[in-house]
mmCIF file of C-alpha atoms in Angstrom:
data_model
loop_
_atom_site.group_PDB
_atom_site.id
_atom_site.type_symbol
_atom_site.label_atom_id
_atom_site.label_comp_id
_atom_site.label_asym_id
_atom_site.label_seq_id
_atom_site.Cartn_x
_atom_site.Cartn_y
_atom_site.Cartn_z
ATOM 1 C CA MET Z 1 -0.146 -11.801 10.928
ATOM 2 C CA LYS Z 2 0.157 -15.571 10.558
ATOM 3 C CA ILE Z 3 0.915 -17.646 7.488
ATOM 4 C CA ILE Z 4 1.838 -21.276 6.973
ATOM 5 C CA ILE Z 5 5.148 -21.816 5.158
ATOM 6 C CA ASN Z 6 5.988 -25.386 4.171
ATOM 7 C CA GLY Z 7 3.700 -26.686 6.915
ATOM 8 C CA HIS Z 8 5.053 -24.418 9.687
ATOM 9 C CA GLU Z 9 3.232 -21.455 11.190
ATOM 10 C CA LYS Z 10 5.143 -18.178 10.911
ATOM 11 C CA GLU Z 11 4.394 -14.664 12.093
ATOM 12 C CA ILE Z 12 5.112 -11.976 9.474
ATOM 13 C CA SER Z 13 4.492 -8.254 9.099
ATOM 14 C CA LYS Z 14 1.573 -6.948 7.078
ATOM 15 C CA GLY Z 15 2.735 -6.100 3.559
ATOM 16 C CA THR Z 16 5.410 -8.815 3.452
ATOM 17 C CA THR Z 17 6.057 -9.958 -0.105
ATOM 18 C CA ILE Z 18 7.115 -13.433 -1.185
ATOM 19 C CA LYS Z 19 10.585 -12.092 -1.989
ATOM 20 C CA LYS Z 20 10.948 -10.496 1.474
ATOM 21 C CA LEU Z 21 9.776 -13.697 3.165
ATOM 22 C CA LEU Z 22 12.312 -15.793 1.247
ATOM 23 C CA GLU Z 23 15.076 -13.261 1.992
ATOM 24 C CA ASP Z 24 14.216 -13.342 5.716
ATOM 25 C CA LEU Z 25 14.320 -17.157 5.660
ATOM 26 C CA LYS Z 26 17.652 -17.019 3.773
ATOM 27 C CA VAL Z 27 16.331 -19.298 1.006
ATOM 28 C CA LEU Z 28 15.733 -16.806 -1.816
ATOM 29 C CA ASP Z 29 18.656 -18.079 -3.913
ATOM 30 C CA LYS Z 30 17.658 -21.731 -3.345
ATOM 31 C CA THR Z 31 13.940 -21.410 -4.118
ATOM 32 C CA MET Z 32 12.801 -22.335 -7.622
ATOM 33 C CA ALA Z 33 9.010 -22.169 -7.288
ATOM 34 C CA VAL Z 34 6.438 -20.760 -4.879
ATOM 35 C CA ALA Z 35 2.769 -21.617 -4.540
ATOM 36 C CA VAL Z 36 0.359 -19.604 -2.426
ATOM 37 C CA ASN Z 37 -2.870 -21.387 -1.555
ATOM 38 C CA MET Z 38 -2.084 -24.068 -4.170
ATOM 39 C CA LYS Z 39 -1.538 -21.540 -7.002
ATOM 40 C CA ILE Z 40 1.903 -21.018 -8.520
ATOM 41 C CA VAL Z 41 3.212 -17.443 -8.341
ATOM 42 C CA LYS Z 42 5.662 -16.600 -11.125
ATOM 43 C CA LYS Z 43 9.137 -15.618 -9.975
ATOM 44 C CA ASP Z 44 8.941 -12.176 -11.586
ATOM 45 C CA ALA Z 45 5.937 -11.366 -9.344
ATOM 46 C CA TRP Z 46 7.554 -12.338 -6.020
ATOM 47 C CA ASP Z 47 8.614 -8.766 -5.212
ATOM 48 C CA LYS Z 48 5.045 -7.476 -5.742
ATOM 49 C CA TYR Z 49 2.933 -10.310 -4.301
ATOM 50 C CA GLU Z 50 1.904 -9.355 -0.748
ATOM 51 C CA LEU Z 51 1.000 -12.241 1.519
ATOM 52 C CA LYS Z 52 -2.257 -12.204 3.462
ATOM 53 C CA GLU Z 53 -3.358 -13.580 6.834
ATOM 54 C CA ASN Z 54 -3.582 -17.398 6.821
ATOM 55 C CA ASP Z 55 -1.992 -17.824 3.377
ATOM 56 C CA LYS Z 56 -0.503 -21.271 2.849
ATOM 57 C CA VAL Z 57 2.875 -20.908 1.151
ATOM 58 C CA GLU Z 58 4.929 -23.729 -0.334
ATOM 59 C CA ALA Z 59 8.479 -22.814 -1.325
ATOM 60 C CA LEU Z 60 10.047 -25.497 -3.485
ATOM 61 C CA ASN Z 61 13.591 -26.148 -4.539
ATOM 62 C CA PHE Z 62 14.817 -28.752 -6.965
ATOM 63 C CA VAL Z 63 17.328 -31.324 -5.811
ATOM 64 C CA GLY Z 64 19.360 -33.321 -8.259
ATOM 65 C CA GLY Z 65 19.971 -36.950 -7.605
ATOM 66 C CA GLY Z 66 20.791 -40.155 -9.240
#
């Protein structure tokens, strides 16, 4: 099935959770917040939240600067 992650189309398996997606993308340890269809999903729910066809996912990380 297809989702959009940070503006890019990606093919994933049915039943893929947010945590699995981030692990597959190798960004789990860098990601601080995730929104699915403009709604924040709490980090403690990432391993239970199954993505659906055409979900729009934004994975955000915080960058320090000065």
